[in-house]
Tab-separated table of C-alpha atoms in Angstrom:
chain	number	residue	atom	x	y	z
A	12	MET	CA	173.784	102.127	-23.442
A	13	ALA	CA	174.816	103.697	-20.171
A	14	LYS	CA	178.134	105.519	-20.177
A	15	GLU	CA	180.875	103.729	-18.265
A	16	MET	CA	181.645	105.606	-15.052
A	17	ILE	CA	184.975	106.042	-13.320
A	18	SER	CA	184.554	104.107	-10.080
A	19	ILE	CA	186.679	104.853	-7.044
A	20	LEU	CA	187.156	103.071	-3.752
A	21	PRO	CA	187.960	105.663	-1.050
A	22	GLU	CA	190.806	103.565	0.324
A	23	ALA	CA	192.379	103.300	-3.150
A	24	VAL	CA	193.131	107.018	-3.530
A	25	SER	CA	194.906	109.576	-1.381
A	26	THR	CA	192.926	111.596	1.132
A	27	ALA	CA	193.768	114.768	-0.813
A	28	GLN	CA	192.410	113.266	-4.046
A	29	LEU	CA	189.250	112.011	-2.356
A	30	HIS	CA	188.843	115.430	-0.716
A	31	GLY	CA	188.925	116.999	-4.185
A	32	TYR	CA	186.219	114.678	-5.523
A	33	LEU	CA	183.988	115.303	-2.497
A	34	LEU	CA	184.291	119.103	-2.608
A	35	GLY	CA	184.027	119.221	-6.388
A	36	ALA	CA	180.838	117.164	-6.428
A	37	VAL	CA	179.007	118.286	-3.284
A	38	GLY	CA	178.084	121.900	-3.761
A	39	PRO	CA	177.312	124.679	-3.617
A	40	ARG	CA	178.025	124.543	0.106
A	41	PRO	CA	176.947	127.347	2.476
A	42	ILE	CA	179.685	129.003	4.500
A	43	ALA	CA	179.822	129.191	8.287
A	44	PHE	CA	181.978	132.209	9.086
A	45	ALA	CA	182.792	131.096	12.619
A	46	SER	CA	183.880	133.523	15.319
A	47	THR	CA	185.340	132.094	18.524
A	48	VAL	CA	187.508	133.194	21.442
A	49	ASP	CA	190.133	131.308	23.403
A	50	GLU	CA	190.221	130.937	27.178
A	51	LYS	CA	191.781	134.422	27.462
A	52	GLY	CA	189.142	136.071	25.256
A	53	ASN	CA	191.412	136.432	22.198
A	54	PRO	CA	189.266	136.408	19.033
A	55	ASN	CA	189.537	134.058	16.067
A	56	LEU	CA	187.636	134.140	12.791
A	57	SER	CA	187.580	131.456	10.104
A	58	PRO	CA	185.233	130.169	7.342
A	59	PHE	CA	184.015	126.571	6.986
A	60	SER	CA	181.989	125.125	4.116
A	61	PHE	CA	181.094	121.848	5.831
A	62	PHE	CA	177.998	123.556	7.231
A	63	ASN	CA	174.210	123.599	7.282
A	64	VAL	CA	171.064	124.011	9.399
A	65	PHE	CA	169.718	120.728	10.822
A	66	SER	CA	166.843	121.640	13.137
A	67	ALA	CA	164.466	124.505	13.900
A	68	ASN	CA	163.152	123.283	17.250
A	69	PRO	CA	165.648	123.362	18.848
A	70	PRO	CA	167.470	125.601	16.350
A	71	ILE	CA	170.669	123.693	15.537
A	72	LEU	CA	173.449	124.584	13.104
A	73	ILE	CA	176.277	122.121	12.492
A	74	PHE	CA	179.673	122.864	10.975
A	75	SER	CA	182.804	120.776	10.805
A	76	PRO	CA	186.410	121.968	11.078
A	77	ALA	CA	188.371	119.080	9.556
A	78	ARG	CA	191.813	117.982	10.681
A	79	ARG	CA	194.390	119.243	8.172
A	80	VAL	CA	195.206	116.637	5.541
A	81	ARG	CA	198.878	117.601	5.239
A	82	ASP	CA	199.911	117.303	8.885
A	83	ASN	CA	196.856	116.121	10.888
A	84	THR	CA	196.735	119.290	13.020
A	85	THR	CA	193.513	120.975	14.188
A	86	LYS	CA	192.339	124.526	13.612
A	87	HIS	CA	192.127	127.262	16.226
A	88	THR	CA	188.333	127.324	15.838
A	89	LEU	CA	188.012	123.741	17.026
A	90	GLN	CA	190.472	124.301	19.862
A	91	ASN	CA	188.544	127.384	21.026
A	92	VAL	CA	185.150	125.678	20.824
A	93	LEU	CA	186.383	122.816	22.984
A	94	LEU	CA	187.586	125.356	25.557
A	95	THR	CA	184.559	127.665	25.644
A	96	MET	CA	181.635	125.785	24.006
A	97	GLU	CA	180.483	129.002	22.303
A	98	VAL	CA	180.566	130.271	18.713
A	99	VAL	CA	179.004	132.921	16.502
A	100	ILE	CA	178.171	131.770	12.983
A	101	ASN	CA	178.057	134.682	10.541
A	102	ILE	CA	176.518	134.387	7.080
A	103	VAL	CA	178.702	135.473	4.152
A	104	ASN	CA	177.419	137.616	1.303
A	105	TYR	CA	179.147	138.774	-1.868
A	106	LYS	CA	180.211	142.143	-0.439
A	107	MET	CA	182.575	140.443	2.027
A	108	VAL	CA	183.728	137.355	0.114
A	109	GLN	CA	187.320	138.538	-0.453
A	110	GLN	CA	187.687	139.530	3.197
A	111	MET	CA	186.264	136.170	4.244
A	112	SER	CA	188.767	134.417	1.986
A	113	LEU	CA	191.653	136.453	3.419
A	114	SER	CA	190.621	135.449	6.947
A	115	SER	CA	191.172	131.788	6.042
A	116	THR	CA	194.911	132.442	5.865
A	117	GLU	CA	196.623	130.358	8.530
A	118	TYR	CA	197.838	133.178	10.742
A	119	GLY	CA	199.332	132.378	14.142
A	120	LYS	CA	197.152	131.850	17.205
A	121	ASP	CA	197.962	135.339	18.514
A	122	VAL	CA	196.819	137.077	15.299
A	123	ASN	CA	193.340	138.648	15.164
A	124	GLU	CA	191.752	137.697	11.819
A	125	PHE	CA	189.153	140.460	12.237
A	126	LYS	CA	191.966	143.015	11.914
A	127	LYS	CA	193.755	141.147	9.133
A	128	SER	CA	190.576	140.901	7.068
A	129	GLY	CA	189.394	144.435	7.860
A	130	LEU	CA	186.107	143.234	9.345
A	131	THR	CA	184.395	144.854	12.324
A	132	MET	CA	184.175	143.155	15.720
A	133	LEU	CA	180.694	143.544	17.211
A	134	ARG	CA	179.992	142.405	20.769
A	135	SER	CA	177.461	139.629	21.142
A	136	ASP	CA	174.580	139.822	23.621
A	137	ILE	CA	174.738	136.328	25.120
A	138	VAL	CA	177.978	134.587	24.104
A	139	LYS	CA	181.573	135.807	24.343
A	140	PRO	CA	182.704	135.484	20.682
A	141	PHE	CA	182.284	138.616	18.583
A	142	ARG	CA	179.906	138.994	15.670
A	143	VAL	CA	181.002	140.175	12.222
A	144	ALA	CA	179.229	143.513	11.820
A	145	GLU	CA	179.312	143.292	8.015
A	146	SER	CA	177.485	139.938	7.974
A	147	PRO	CA	173.782	140.148	6.998
A	148	VAL	CA	172.755	137.456	9.522
A	149	GLN	CA	174.606	136.501	12.715
A	150	PHE	CA	173.794	133.530	14.952
A	151	GLU	CA	174.968	133.526	18.562
A	152	CYS	CA	175.334	129.871	19.548
A	153	LYS	CA	176.014	127.628	22.522
A	154	VAL	CA	177.813	124.436	21.542
A	155	THR	CA	175.972	121.348	22.796
A	156	LYS	CA	178.247	118.625	21.420
A	157	VAL	CA	181.445	118.115	19.451
A	158	GLU	CA	181.724	114.780	17.677
A	159	ALA	CA	185.070	113.731	16.217
A	160	LEU	CA	184.667	111.636	13.059
A	161	GLY	CA	188.221	110.309	13.081
A	162	ARG	CA	191.771	110.938	14.215
A	163	GLU	CA	193.604	111.071	10.887
A	164	GLY	CA	194.161	114.025	8.537
A	165	GLY	CA	190.931	114.992	6.748
A	166	ALA	CA	188.642	113.783	9.554
A	167	GLY	CA	185.826	116.152	10.428
A	168	ASN	CA	184.657	117.325	13.831
A	169	LEU	CA	180.930	117.974	13.976
A	170	ILE	CA	180.171	121.027	16.093
A	171	PHE	CA	176.508	121.104	17.174
A	172	ALA	CA	175.690	124.774	17.731
A	173	GLU	CA	172.346	125.703	19.281
A	174	VAL	CA	171.202	129.181	18.280
A	175	VAL	CA	170.460	131.362	21.313
A	176	LYS	CA	170.038	134.671	19.484
A	177	VAL	CA	169.692	135.764	15.841
A	178	HIS	CA	170.641	139.165	14.420
A	179	VAL	CA	169.320	140.144	10.973
A	180	ASP	CA	170.211	143.225	8.929
A	181	PRO	CA	166.856	144.895	8.058
A	182	ASP	CA	168.254	145.777	4.634
A	183	VAL	CA	167.950	142.119	3.551
A	184	LEU	CA	164.261	141.824	4.484
A	185	ASP	CA	161.304	142.061	2.119
A	186	GLU	CA	158.065	143.963	2.741
A	187	ASN	CA	156.731	141.029	4.788
A	188	GLY	CA	159.733	140.879	7.089
A	189	ALA	CA	161.133	137.704	5.517
A	190	ILE	CA	164.705	137.409	4.240
A	191	ASP	CA	164.770	138.389	0.568
A	192	GLN	CA	167.002	135.900	-1.246
A	193	ARG	CA	168.117	138.512	-3.781
A	194	LYS	CA	168.938	141.139	-1.182
A	195	ILE	CA	170.937	138.834	1.077
A	196	ASP	CA	173.163	137.977	-1.925
A	197	GLN	CA	174.773	134.899	-0.366
A	198	VAL	CA	177.826	133.076	-1.654
A	199	ALA	CA	178.659	129.385	-1.382
A	200	ARG	CA	181.741	127.230	-1.921
A	201	MET	CA	182.324	124.956	-4.863
A	202	GLY	CA	185.423	122.910	-5.716
A	203	GLY	CA	188.912	124.404	-6.060
A	204	ASN	CA	188.897	128.207	-6.204
A	205	TRP	CA	185.266	128.362	-7.290
A	206	TYR	CA	182.329	129.962	-5.504
A	207	SER	CA	178.694	130.407	-6.434
A	208	ARG	CA	176.844	133.669	-5.996
A	209	ALA	CA	173.266	132.650	-5.289
A	210	ASN	CA	171.671	135.132	-7.688
A	211	LEU	CA	174.354	135.291	-10.413
A	212	GLY	CA	176.266	132.001	-10.518
A	213	LEU	CA	179.917	130.970	-10.616
A	214	PHE	CA	182.917	133.164	-9.889
A	215	GLU	CA	186.492	132.496	-8.812
A	216	VAL	CA	188.422	133.623	-5.730
A	217	PRO	CA	192.094	132.570	-5.699
A	218	LYS	CA	192.963	130.853	-2.431
A	219	PRO	CA	195.028	132.885	0.035
A	220	LEU	CA	198.787	132.637	-0.230
A	221	SER	CA	200.431	129.622	1.350
A	222	SER	CA	202.755	132.251	2.797
A	223	LEU	CA	200.993	134.839	4.958
A	224	GLY	CA	199.288	137.759	3.262
A	225	ILE	CA	200.000	141.159	4.824
A	226	GLY	CA	196.339	141.669	5.765
A	227	ILE	CA	194.148	144.740	5.421
A	228	ASP	CA	195.539	146.164	8.658
A	229	GLN	CA	198.918	146.674	6.931
A	230	ILE	CA	197.494	148.625	3.983
A	231	PRO	CA	198.437	152.343	4.180
A	232	GLU	CA	195.624	154.363	5.717
A	233	HIS	CA	195.008	156.622	2.706
A	234	ILE	CA	194.290	153.482	0.650
A	235	ARG	CA	192.385	151.628	3.380
A	236	LEU	CA	190.018	154.581	3.887
A	237	SER	CA	189.312	155.048	0.174
A	238	LYS	CA	185.691	155.784	-0.750
A	239	VAL	CA	186.225	154.047	-4.099
A	240	LEU	CA	187.651	150.720	-2.964
A	241	THR	CA	185.288	148.165	-1.412
A	242	GLY	CA	185.933	145.568	1.259
A	243	ASN	CA	186.398	143.005	-1.508
A	244	ASP	CA	189.008	145.249	-3.156
A	245	LEU	CA	190.874	145.650	0.127
A	246	GLY	CA	190.685	141.913	0.729
A	247	MET	CA	192.506	141.307	-2.552
A	248	LEU	CA	195.115	143.959	-1.750
A	249	GLY	CA	195.702	142.377	1.669
A	250	ASN	CA	196.417	138.985	0.121
A	251	VAL	CA	199.973	139.801	-0.998
A	252	GLU	CA	203.161	138.729	0.725
A	253	GLU	CA	204.665	142.215	0.562
A	254	ILE	CA	203.841	145.688	-0.738
A	255	PRO	CA	205.710	146.660	-3.948
A	256	ASP	CA	208.736	148.805	-3.173
A	257	HIS	CA	209.453	152.311	-4.510
A	258	LYS	CA	211.652	151.022	-7.333
A	259	ALA	CA	208.967	148.617	-8.603
A	260	VAL	CA	206.369	151.410	-8.514
A	261	GLU	CA	208.647	153.831	-10.404
A	262	GLU	CA	209.409	151.235	-13.079
A	263	PHE	CA	205.708	150.519	-13.507
A	264	ILE	CA	204.815	154.210	-13.824
A	265	SER	CA	207.598	154.900	-16.306
A	266	SER	CA	206.296	152.169	-18.621
A	267	HIS	CA	202.620	153.196	-18.470
A	268	ILE	CA	201.760	156.487	-20.151
A	269	GLU	CA	198.132	156.253	-18.987
A	270	ILE	CA	199.188	156.167	-15.328
A	271	ARG	CA	201.558	159.115	-15.770
A	272	SER	CA	198.685	161.043	-17.338
A	273	ILE	CA	196.413	160.291	-14.376
A	274	ILE	CA	199.115	161.346	-11.908
A	275	SER	CA	199.595	164.639	-13.721
A	276	GLY	CA	195.947	165.456	-13.012
A	277	GLY	CA	196.779	165.625	-9.321
A	278	GLU	CA	193.690	163.755	-8.021
A	279	ARG	CA	193.538	160.455	-6.124
A	280	GLU	CA	190.140	159.220	-7.267
A	281	PRO	CA	191.133	158.461	-10.900
A	282	LEU	CA	194.075	156.410	-9.592
A	283	GLU	CA	191.779	154.480	-7.282
A	284	LEU	CA	189.295	153.860	-10.099
A	285	LYS	CA	192.115	152.539	-12.279
A	286	ALA	CA	193.293	150.290	-9.446
A	287	LYS	CA	189.746	149.010	-9.001
A	288	GLU	CA	189.623	148.157	-12.712
A	289	LEU	CA	192.883	146.192	-12.387
A	290	LEU	CA	191.559	144.326	-9.344
A	291	GLN	CA	188.504	143.282	-11.343
A	292	GLN	CA	190.999	141.757	-13.791
A	293	ASN	CA	192.770	139.989	-10.876
A	294	ASP	CA	195.931	142.020	-11.516
A	295	VAL	CA	196.578	142.742	-7.844
A	296	LEU	CA	200.249	143.762	-8.082
A	297	SER	CA	199.557	146.334	-10.800
A	298	ALA	CA	196.676	147.705	-8.704
A	299	TRP	CA	199.086	148.126	-5.796
A	300	LYS	CA	201.564	150.013	-7.983
A	301	VAL	CA	198.844	152.355	-9.226
A	302	LEU	CA	197.693	153.073	-5.672
A	303	LEU	CA	201.252	153.795	-4.560
A	304	ALA	CA	201.944	156.127	-7.479
A	305	GLU	CA	202.746	159.722	-6.630
């Protein structure tokens, strides 16, 4: 006997609840890391998981910035595309997933998400929006059409982006010049906080703070330039509302003999390795306190 299913009429549940069912069931979804500029050339960078490739001749990518469910407002990406009709779609791999997540924080229109996420702006050859230098594949695109799917919160806006130039990192190619699916190491979105790493499976990335994270650009330089900490590590450190103060750091050190022992050695690298270990355990505040220890 077939198991009885839970059946749902879209109009019978809230948009937020329906959104959860859709995103939880339809996945893994590739990520369009979309770079745009406004009419004054100010850059914007934001990820979207309503995305895929729909044609090779002509080469067409489509992604959809949805109207916000909570207040029916639109994102800067959509506003910029309507003004300029250009976009760069950058592919996201595991090495940059935390920085990508940090960039999704809803910073003000005048804030450069490249700087906040610690990613490198790279000039495009044909379009005005910048490429993400860390991305393994970057598509410069001219927008041919924007189709609004509705006017209420949660409605998508299909952006038809025709690829006019492709940039591929040679490090992700195999001996035949094709993209090696293991080397490119892509990530995709699942429901909630979950992602899928194409070659290793599920992992979790907590969503950015509802309040604004400080961003990588506000991390002290001696930490930001560490040779131990990766972009993902810095992305996690940048997703805090404020840096722990001196008193909090002192209290943490006084209660952790291991940290005092590391400090007594007089070298930075062991502290950074300990902080990295704490970040792998998602203990971001303790990692901060270790990095600020003197």
